[in-house]
Amino acid sequence: MKKNAINVYSEIGKLKKVLVHRPGDELKYVTPQRMDELLMSAIIELEQAKEEHDAFTKILRDNGVEVIELADLTAEMYDSLTPSEKDAFLNQWVKEASWGKKSSIDALKIKKNLSKKVFDYVKSIKPTRKMIDKLMAGVLLSEIGEKSIILNKDKKNEMVIDLVVDPMPNLYFTRDPFASVGNGITLHNMKYPTRKRETIFAQWIFNKHPEYKDVPQFISKRDGKETIEGGDVFIYTKDVLAIGVSERTNMEAILRIATNIKKDKNCEFKKIVAINVPPMGNLMHLDTWLTMLDKDLFLYSGNIKSALKVWEIDLTKPITPKSPKLSTAKLADILAKIVGKKVRMIPIGGKDGNQMDIDIETHFDGTNYLAIAPGVVVGYHRNRKTQKALEEAGVKVLAFQGNQLSLGMGSARCMSMPLVREEVK
């Protein structure tokens, strides 16, 4: 393994290398009838979303960050494979492909019979980068020489199916399929079927890519009861890993990570703190209502008003199902204990924000800023009151328009996975 292939021991250390995904044709294949199924809140206008994402990555590059595209990294991995490994990768993609609504048994049977055609079609696409884009975007029946499938013809619930392989429209949220944790990664079993497929790319990158294949994996099972997503994974200090216990991340996964971190002699974490994420609106991850912006500065949603459950896992002791020690505390006290000093807390919408301000700016991920250095953050321009509050607190805010990207329910932190950060001094 090359030195520092993954090196992330903070939320705020100067960002050196980051993984992103520029939105592609996968967003064109989301229809109004399937938004809930595909975990999208609206139909996103692709060309505008691309321009917004380009503005985001330009800010990163202008500030000295090396920006890596997920599709480029996947293409590099694929080109490094043997012919048999290439077939294995594509066969896995076909096997895990989503073939329309699961309730549509007839469509499922018809489309499964087309799997070889799909395999041959995607394998024939050149160059490799173009093929990877198609794997991410989805495949139309017309692209493999087939007509649209019509189910229940002449009935009120008639269904017309144009796709033989569904898109992965949430891919531009690269925070979730895996997370950089210290010197390694956590490869995730994501909760919902439409997102589980996204982790195929990370699985193969961290098993086969020449630069990343030897990176430690602190969790790597992509199915089963242990579920986790990257929006719940935070590194508040070099000693403490914080993980949200949410609708998408459970304690079973956290215990697995604790066990494997303890086994790795090169990983420096001494404690895991698991923080309960209250079920509320679109607060599906810890980073949808709380982010760290500086050594002692946190941004949070005022919709979290009650004391929180918190579990501590001591990584210097044997790990068992009884290892998590439960307590209840206010958010500021939890964070102060972790960072070892009194913390400054900025609420969404600022201290004078009313409930409408809180609700609207929380909805558009006003907490979801990406810190690229201590006190320097990137996020949407649309959360104006929160941005003003940050600037009044001395935070440098690098804002970009995100009117289309924000409809996917995530901001700059969601759209980025740090690979290397400098140490915080």
Short mmCIF file of C-alpha atoms in Angstrom, two decimals:
data_model
loop_
_atom_site.label_atom_id
_atom_site.label_comp_id
_atom_site.label_asym_id
_atom_site.label_seq_id
_atom_site.Cartn_x
_atom_site.Cartn_y
_atom_site.Cartn_z
CA MET A 1 0.00 0.00 0.00
CA LYS A 2 1.25 3.44 -0.87
CA LYS A 3 1.86 5.59 2.15
CA ASN A 4 -1.16 7.62 3.21
CA ALA A 5 -3.51 6.11 0.60
CA ILE A 6 -6.17 6.88 3.21
CA ASN A 7 -5.34 9.25 6.05
CA VAL A 8 -8.26 10.96 7.76
CA TYR A 9 -8.04 11.61 11.51
CA SER A 10 -10.23 14.70 11.73
CA GLU A 11 -13.26 16.49 10.33
CA ILE A 12 -11.43 19.79 9.89
CA GLY A 13 -7.78 19.14 8.97
CA LYS A 14 -6.72 20.76 5.68
CA LEU A 15 -8.30 18.67 2.95
CA LYS A 16 -5.72 17.30 0.52
CA LYS A 17 -7.61 14.71 -1.55
CA VAL A 18 -11.33 14.06 -1.93
CA LEU A 19 -13.62 11.70 -3.86
CA VAL A 20 -16.68 13.09 -5.67
CA HIS A 21 -19.12 12.05 -8.40
CA ARG A 22 -20.28 14.55 -11.00
CA PRO A 23 -23.98 13.88 -11.64
CA GLY A 24 -24.64 11.94 -14.83
CA ASP A 25 -27.42 10.41 -16.87
CA GLU A 26 -28.65 8.49 -13.82
CA LEU A 27 -30.60 11.63 -12.90
CA LYS A 28 -32.35 11.62 -16.31
CA TYR A 29 -33.91 8.24 -15.55
CA VAL A 30 -35.79 9.30 -12.41
CA THR A 31 -39.51 9.68 -13.12
CA PRO A 32 -42.19 11.21 -10.88
CA GLN A 33 -43.75 7.79 -10.31
CA ARG A 34 -40.50 6.37 -8.90
CA MET A 35 -39.08 9.22 -6.83
CA ASP A 36 -39.89 7.56 -3.48
CA GLU A 37 -38.51 4.21 -4.62
CA LEU A 38 -35.27 5.83 -5.81
CA LEU A 39 -34.99 8.04 -2.69
CA MET A 40 -35.27 11.31 -4.57
CA SER A 41 -37.42 14.21 -3.37
CA ALA A 42 -37.78 15.88 -6.77
CA ILE A 43 -36.90 15.64 -10.45
CA ILE A 44 -33.47 17.26 -10.83
CA GLU A 45 -32.54 19.20 -13.97
CA LEU A 46 -29.32 17.50 -14.99
CA GLU A 47 -27.46 20.21 -16.88
CA GLN A 48 -27.98 22.74 -14.10
CA ALA A 49 -26.95 20.14 -11.52
CA LYS A 50 -23.72 19.54 -13.45
CA GLU A 51 -22.96 23.28 -13.51
CA GLU A 52 -23.58 23.51 -9.77
CA HIS A 53 -21.36 20.50 -9.10
CA ASP A 54 -18.62 21.98 -11.28
CA ALA A 55 -18.78 25.16 -9.19
CA PHE A 56 -18.42 23.02 -6.06
CA THR A 57 -15.36 21.16 -7.33
CA LYS A 58 -13.82 24.39 -8.66
CA ILE A 59 -13.92 25.80 -5.11
CA LEU A 60 -12.13 22.69 -3.89
CA ARG A 61 -9.44 22.80 -6.60
CA ASP A 62 -8.94 26.55 -6.17
CA ASN A 63 -8.18 25.82 -2.51
CA GLY A 64 -5.53 23.20 -3.24
CA VAL A 65 -7.66 20.06 -2.96
CA GLU A 66 -6.98 17.18 -5.34
CA VAL A 67 -10.41 16.13 -6.63
CA ILE A 68 -10.83 12.50 -7.68
CA GLU A 69 -13.89 11.38 -9.69
CA LEU A 70 -15.49 8.10 -8.62
CA ALA A 71 -16.00 7.08 -12.25
CA ASP A 72 -12.31 7.74 -13.05
CA LEU A 73 -11.16 5.71 -10.05
CA THR A 74 -13.50 2.87 -10.98
CA ALA A 75 -12.25 2.94 -14.58
CA GLU A 76 -8.64 2.76 -13.37
CA MET A 77 -9.56 -0.23 -11.21
CA TYR A 78 -11.31 -1.98 -14.11
CA ASP A 79 -8.39 -1.45 -16.50
CA SER A 80 -6.04 -3.03 -13.94
CA LEU A 81 -8.06 -6.27 -13.82
CA THR A 82 -7.39 -9.52 -15.64
CA PRO A 83 -9.96 -10.54 -18.31
CA SER A 84 -11.59 -13.01 -15.90
CA GLU A 85 -11.74 -10.37 -13.15
CA LYS A 86 -13.35 -7.90 -15.55
CA ASP A 87 -16.06 -10.46 -16.30
CA ALA A 88 -16.52 -11.11 -12.57
CA PHE A 89 -16.99 -7.39 -11.91
CA LEU A 90 -19.59 -7.02 -14.68
CA ASN A 91 -21.34 -10.25 -13.70
CA GLN A 92 -21.69 -8.97 -10.14
CA TRP A 93 -23.08 -5.68 -11.42
CA VAL A 94 -25.63 -7.55 -13.57
CA LYS A 95 -26.55 -9.91 -10.72
CA GLU A 96 -27.19 -7.00 -8.36
CA ALA A 97 -28.91 -4.86 -11.00
CA SER A 98 -32.31 -3.54 -10.02
CA TRP A 99 -34.82 -4.74 -12.61
CA GLY A 100 -37.74 -2.40 -12.06
CA LYS A 101 -40.25 -2.44 -9.23
CA LYS A 102 -39.86 -5.60 -7.18
CA SER A 103 -43.64 -5.93 -6.92
CA SER A 104 -43.81 -6.33 -10.67
CA ILE A 105 -43.12 -10.07 -10.89
CA ASP A 106 -43.88 -10.33 -14.62
CA ALA A 107 -41.46 -7.52 -15.44
CA LEU A 108 -38.85 -9.12 -13.23
CA LYS A 109 -39.07 -12.43 -15.10
CA ILE A 110 -38.97 -10.78 -18.51
CA LYS A 111 -36.01 -8.60 -17.69
CA LYS A 112 -34.00 -11.34 -15.97
CA ASN A 113 -34.08 -13.18 -19.30
CA LEU A 114 -32.25 -10.22 -20.80
CA SER A 115 -29.29 -10.32 -18.41
CA LYS A 116 -26.86 -11.77 -20.97
CA LYS A 117 -27.82 -9.08 -23.47
CA VAL A 118 -27.16 -6.46 -20.80
CA PHE A 119 -23.77 -8.01 -19.93
CA ASP A 120 -22.70 -8.13 -23.59
CA TYR A 121 -23.88 -4.57 -24.18
CA VAL A 122 -22.04 -2.93 -21.30
CA LYS A 123 -18.90 -4.98 -21.93
CA SER A 124 -18.82 -3.71 -25.52
CA ILE A 125 -18.83 -0.02 -24.51
CA LYS A 126 -15.50 1.73 -25.10
CA PRO A 127 -13.57 3.45 -23.63
CA THR A 128 -13.75 2.13 -20.08
CA ARG A 129 -14.81 5.46 -18.57
CA LYS A 130 -17.85 5.56 -20.87
CA MET A 131 -18.76 2.03 -19.78
CA ILE A 132 -18.51 2.97 -16.09
CA ASP A 133 -20.79 5.95 -16.70
CA LYS A 134 -23.36 3.57 -18.19
CA LEU A 135 -23.12 1.17 -15.23
CA MET A 136 -23.95 4.11 -12.97
CA ALA A 137 -26.66 5.61 -15.18
CA GLY A 138 -28.73 2.51 -15.93
CA VAL A 139 -29.58 0.76 -19.21
CA LEU A 140 -32.57 1.36 -21.48
CA LEU A 141 -34.32 -1.54 -23.17
CA SER A 142 -33.80 0.25 -26.48
CA GLU A 143 -30.03 0.19 -25.93
CA ILE A 144 -30.04 -3.61 -26.05
CA GLY A 145 -32.39 -3.75 -29.05
CA GLU A 146 -35.58 -4.43 -27.07
CA LYS A 147 -38.94 -2.66 -27.00
CA SER A 148 -40.47 -1.13 -23.89
CA ILE A 149 -42.32 -3.62 -21.72
CA ILE A 150 -46.02 -2.95 -21.20
CA LEU A 151 -47.69 -4.65 -18.26
CA ASN A 152 -51.43 -4.86 -17.60
CA LYS A 153 -52.16 -3.51 -21.06
CA ASP A 154 -55.61 -1.94 -21.55
CA LYS A 155 -56.15 -1.73 -17.78
CA LYS A 156 -56.18 1.28 -15.47
CA ASN A 157 -52.90 0.31 -13.81
CA GLU A 158 -51.00 -0.17 -17.06
CA MET A 159 -47.24 0.13 -16.58
CA VAL A 160 -44.71 0.96 -19.29
CA ILE A 161 -41.10 0.02 -18.51
CA ASP A 162 -38.27 1.59 -20.53
CA LEU A 163 -35.34 0.61 -18.31
CA VAL A 164 -33.81 -2.83 -18.12
CA VAL A 165 -31.36 -1.71 -15.41
CA ASP A 166 -32.30 1.03 -12.95
CA PRO A 167 -30.17 4.15 -12.36
CA MET A 168 -28.16 4.99 -9.25
CA PRO A 169 -29.34 8.61 -8.82
CA ASN A 170 -27.92 9.07 -5.31
CA LEU A 171 -24.33 8.41 -6.40
CA TYR A 172 -23.36 12.07 -6.25
CA PHE A 173 -23.56 11.69 -2.48
CA THR A 174 -20.17 9.97 -2.26
CA ARG A 175 -20.16 10.34 1.54
CA ASP A 176 -22.42 7.32 2.07
CA PRO A 177 -21.19 4.11 0.35
CA PHE A 178 -17.92 4.06 2.31
CA ALA A 179 -16.12 6.26 4.81
CA SER A 180 -12.46 7.09 5.33
CA VAL A 181 -11.65 6.26 8.95
CA GLY A 182 -8.11 6.90 10.12
CA ASN A 183 -5.81 4.76 7.98
CA GLY A 184 -8.64 2.61 6.61
CA ILE A 185 -12.22 2.59 5.41
CA THR A 186 -15.62 1.28 6.38
CA LEU A 187 -17.39 -0.29 3.39
CA HIS A 188 -21.10 0.00 3.97
CA ASN A 189 -24.22 -2.13 3.85
CA MET A 190 -26.71 0.61 2.99
CA LYS A 191 -30.25 0.30 4.24
CA TYR A 192 -32.37 0.76 1.13
CA PRO A 193 -32.19 -1.51 -1.96
CA THR A 194 -31.80 1.34 -4.43
CA ARG A 195 -28.54 2.42 -2.72
CA LYS A 196 -27.02 -0.97 -1.87
CA ARG A 197 -25.71 -1.31 -5.43
CA GLU A 198 -23.65 1.87 -5.12
CA THR A 199 -21.11 0.11 -2.92
CA ILE A 200 -20.06 -2.29 -5.71
CA PHE A 201 -17.65 0.37 -6.98
CA ALA A 202 -16.02 0.93 -3.58
CA GLN A 203 -15.86 -2.83 -2.95
CA TRP A 204 -13.84 -3.41 -6.11
CA ILE A 205 -11.71 -0.28 -5.72
CA PHE A 206 -10.62 -1.29 -2.21
CA ASN A 207 -10.04 -4.90 -3.22
CA LYS A 208 -8.38 -4.41 -6.61
CA HIS A 209 -7.22 -0.84 -7.37
CA PRO A 210 -3.38 -0.80 -7.26
CA GLU A 211 -3.28 2.24 -4.95
CA TYR A 212 -6.10 1.25 -2.61
CA LYS A 213 -6.33 -2.54 -2.54
CA ASP A 214 -4.37 -2.91 0.71
CA VAL A 215 -6.26 -0.26 2.69
CA PRO A 216 -7.66 -1.79 5.92
CA GLN A 217 -11.42 -2.38 5.89
CA PHE A 218 -13.00 -2.06 9.33
CA ILE A 219 -16.32 -3.32 8.04
CA SER A 220 -16.87 -4.78 4.58
CA LYS A 221 -20.04 -6.87 4.59
CA ARG A 222 -22.53 -5.45 2.07
CA ASP A 223 -25.59 -7.36 3.25
CA GLY A 224 -27.12 -8.72 6.46
CA LYS A 225 -28.37 -6.95 9.59
CA GLU A 226 -25.41 -4.60 10.08
CA THR A 227 -26.34 -1.38 8.27
CA ILE A 228 -24.34 1.83 8.13
CA GLU A 229 -23.98 4.90 5.88
CA GLY A 230 -21.22 7.50 5.70
CA GLY A 231 -23.38 10.46 6.71
CA ASP A 232 -23.30 9.00 10.23
CA VAL A 233 -19.50 8.73 10.47
CA PHE A 234 -17.50 11.60 12.04
CA ILE A 235 -13.93 11.98 13.27
CA TYR A 236 -14.00 14.67 15.95
CA THR A 237 -10.42 14.07 17.19
CA LYS A 238 -7.57 11.71 16.32
CA ASP A 239 -8.62 9.59 19.29
CA VAL A 240 -12.42 9.60 18.94
CA LEU A 241 -14.62 8.24 16.17
CA ALA A 242 -18.22 9.45 16.43
CA ILE A 243 -21.01 7.50 14.71
CA GLY A 244 -24.69 8.32 14.54
CA VAL A 245 -27.19 5.64 15.49
CA SER A 246 -29.90 6.45 12.96
CA GLU A 247 -32.57 4.94 10.77
CA ARG A 248 -29.73 3.86 8.47
CA THR A 249 -26.93 2.96 10.92
CA ASN A 250 -27.30 0.48 13.75
CA MET A 251 -25.30 -0.57 16.80
CA GLU A 252 -24.46 -3.97 15.30
CA ALA A 253 -22.43 -2.27 12.56
CA ILE A 254 -20.74 0.02 15.08
CA LEU A 255 -19.67 -2.95 17.21
CA ARG A 256 -18.23 -4.65 14.13
CA ILE A 257 -16.20 -1.52 13.36
CA ALA A 258 -15.02 -1.31 16.97
CA THR A 259 -13.86 -4.93 16.92
CA ASN A 260 -11.89 -4.50 13.70
CA ILE A 261 -10.33 -1.14 14.63
CA LYS A 262 -9.09 -2.71 17.86
CA LYS A 263 -7.37 -5.46 15.84
CA ASP A 264 -5.51 -2.94 13.66
CA LYS A 265 -2.30 -1.90 15.40
CA ASN A 266 -1.83 1.07 13.05
CA CYS A 267 -5.21 2.67 13.74
CA GLU A 268 -4.99 5.32 16.46
CA PHE A 269 -8.57 5.61 17.71
CA LYS A 270 -9.11 4.99 21.41
CA LYS A 271 -12.85 5.45 21.67
CA ILE A 272 -16.06 5.31 19.65
CA VAL A 273 -18.92 7.57 20.69
CA ALA A 274 -22.30 6.59 19.24
CA ILE A 275 -24.87 9.42 19.22
CA ASN A 276 -28.58 8.82 18.80
CA VAL A 277 -30.10 10.51 15.74
CA PRO A 278 -33.74 11.30 16.58
CA PRO A 279 -36.22 10.29 13.86
CA MET A 280 -37.35 13.63 12.44
CA GLY A 281 -38.29 14.71 8.93
CA ASN A 282 -35.37 14.28 6.55
CA LEU A 283 -32.78 13.90 9.33
CA MET A 284 -31.65 10.49 8.15
CA HIS A 285 -27.97 10.90 9.12
CA LEU A 286 -26.01 12.63 11.88
CA ASP A 287 -24.62 15.12 9.37
CA THR A 288 -28.13 16.31 8.43
CA TRP A 289 -28.36 18.13 11.78
CA LEU A 290 -24.82 18.42 13.14
CA THR A 291 -21.37 19.18 11.68
CA MET A 292 -17.98 20.19 13.05
CA LEU A 293 -16.46 23.36 11.57
CA ASP A 294 -13.44 24.08 13.79
CA LYS A 295 -11.67 22.61 16.82
CA ASP A 296 -14.40 23.80 19.18
CA LEU A 297 -17.12 24.97 16.78
CA PHE A 298 -20.24 23.03 15.78
CA LEU A 299 -23.28 23.82 13.65
CA TYR A 300 -26.55 22.16 14.62
CA SER A 301 -30.26 22.18 13.91
CA GLY A 302 -32.39 23.76 16.62
CA ASN A 303 -35.01 21.10 15.96
CA ILE A 304 -32.95 18.88 18.26
CA LYS A 305 -34.12 20.19 21.62
CA SER A 306 -34.02 17.23 24.00
CA ALA A 307 -31.16 15.43 25.71
CA LEU A 308 -29.63 12.69 23.61
CA LYS A 309 -28.71 9.09 24.19
CA VAL A 310 -25.00 8.45 23.79
CA TRP A 311 -22.99 5.23 24.00
CA GLU A 312 -19.23 5.04 24.61
CA ILE A 313 -17.09 2.12 23.46
CA ASP A 314 -13.59 1.95 24.97
CA LEU A 315 -11.29 0.57 22.27
CA THR A 316 -8.52 -0.10 24.80
CA LYS A 317 -10.65 -2.87 26.34
CA PRO A 318 -12.08 -6.12 24.93
CA ILE A 319 -15.09 -5.52 22.67
CA THR A 320 -18.29 -7.43 23.47
CA PRO A 321 -22.03 -6.79 22.88
CA LYS A 322 -22.03 -5.21 26.36
CA SER A 323 -19.19 -2.78 25.55
CA PRO A 324 -21.37 0.25 24.69
CA LYS A 325 -22.00 2.24 27.88
CA LEU A 326 -25.23 4.22 27.66
CA SER A 327 -25.80 7.66 29.13
CA THR A 328 -28.00 10.68 28.44
CA ALA A 329 -26.70 14.23 28.04
CA LYS A 330 -27.22 17.53 26.26
CA LEU A 331 -25.55 17.87 22.89
CA ALA A 332 -23.10 20.59 23.96
CA ASP A 333 -21.96 18.47 26.92
CA ILE A 334 -21.46 15.41 24.71
CA LEU A 335 -19.32 17.38 22.26
CA ALA A 336 -17.32 19.13 25.01
CA LYS A 337 -16.43 15.78 26.53
CA ILE A 338 -15.24 14.50 23.16
CA VAL A 339 -13.06 17.47 22.19
CA GLY A 340 -11.88 18.19 25.72
CA LYS A 341 -13.01 21.80 25.93
CA LYS A 342 -16.14 23.93 26.03
CA VAL A 343 -17.67 24.12 22.58
CA ARG A 344 -19.26 26.93 20.61
CA MET A 345 -22.63 26.02 19.11
CA ILE A 346 -24.21 27.80 16.13
CA PRO A 347 -27.86 27.00 15.40
CA ILE A 348 -29.30 26.73 11.91
CA GLY A 349 -30.71 30.12 10.92
CA GLY A 350 -28.65 31.91 13.56
CA LYS A 351 -29.56 32.70 17.17
CA ASP A 352 -32.47 34.91 16.06
CA GLY A 353 -33.86 32.45 13.54
CA ASN A 354 -37.52 31.52 13.93
CA GLN A 355 -39.00 28.05 13.53
CA MET A 356 -39.66 28.60 9.81
CA ASP A 357 -36.00 29.52 9.27
CA ILE A 358 -34.88 26.42 11.14
CA ASP A 359 -37.24 24.12 9.25
CA ILE A 360 -36.45 25.49 5.79
CA GLU A 361 -32.67 25.67 6.15
CA THR A 362 -32.52 22.30 7.91
CA HIS A 363 -34.56 20.88 5.02
CA PHE A 364 -31.97 22.16 2.55
CA ASP A 365 -29.11 20.74 4.61
CA GLY A 366 -27.99 23.94 6.24
CA THR A 367 -25.82 21.96 8.65
CA ASN A 368 -24.17 19.93 5.90
CA TYR A 369 -21.08 22.07 5.32
CA LEU A 370 -17.76 20.50 4.34
CA ALA A 371 -14.78 21.82 6.31
CA ILE A 372 -11.71 22.04 4.05
CA ALA A 373 -9.56 23.58 6.82
CA PRO A 374 -10.24 24.69 10.40
CA GLY A 375 -12.91 27.39 10.18
CA VAL A 376 -13.11 27.25 6.35
CA VAL A 377 -16.23 25.58 4.96
CA VAL A 378 -18.04 24.92 1.67
CA GLY A 379 -21.81 24.79 1.27
CA TYR A 380 -24.92 26.01 -0.53
CA HIS A 381 -25.55 29.71 -0.95
CA ARG A 382 -29.29 29.24 -0.44
CA ASN A 383 -29.00 28.86 3.35
CA ARG A 384 -28.45 32.59 3.78
CA LYS A 385 -29.29 33.04 7.46
CA THR A 386 -27.07 30.16 8.50
CA GLN A 387 -24.25 31.50 6.33
CA LYS A 388 -24.58 34.93 7.94
CA ALA A 389 -24.42 33.35 11.42
CA LEU A 390 -21.28 31.42 10.46
CA GLU A 391 -19.55 34.49 9.07
CA GLU A 392 -20.41 36.48 12.20
CA ALA A 393 -18.70 33.69 14.19
CA GLY A 394 -15.53 34.10 12.14
CA VAL A 395 -16.04 31.17 9.78
CA LYS A 396 -14.94 31.62 6.16
CA VAL A 397 -17.82 30.36 3.99
CA LEU A 398 -17.14 29.42 0.36
CA ALA A 399 -20.65 29.25 -1.07
CA PHE A 400 -21.99 27.98 -4.39
CA GLN A 401 -25.43 27.77 -5.96
CA GLY A 402 -27.10 24.43 -5.31
CA ASN A 403 -30.74 24.90 -6.22
CA GLN A 404 -30.85 21.63 -8.17
CA LEU A 405 -28.31 19.58 -6.21
CA SER A 406 -30.08 20.39 -2.95
CA LEU A 407 -33.25 18.67 -4.20
CA GLY A 408 -31.45 15.37 -3.66
CA MET A 409 -31.34 16.18 0.06
CA GLY A 410 -27.63 16.70 0.72
CA SER A 411 -24.98 19.43 0.54
CA ALA A 412 -21.19 19.67 0.35
CA ARG A 413 -20.40 17.13 3.09
CA CYS A 414 -22.77 14.59 1.55
CA MET A 415 -21.19 15.14 -1.87
CA SER A 416 -17.62 14.47 -0.75
CA MET A 417 -15.54 11.70 0.77
CA PRO A 418 -12.17 12.91 2.10
CA LEU A 419 -9.31 10.54 1.30
CA VAL A 420 -6.43 12.51 2.83
CA ARG A 421 -6.43 15.33 5.39
CA GLU A 422 -3.52 17.03 7.10
CA GLU A 423 -3.08 16.48 10.80
CA VAL A 424 -4.72 19.07 13.04
CA LYS A 425 -2.16 20.77 15.29
#
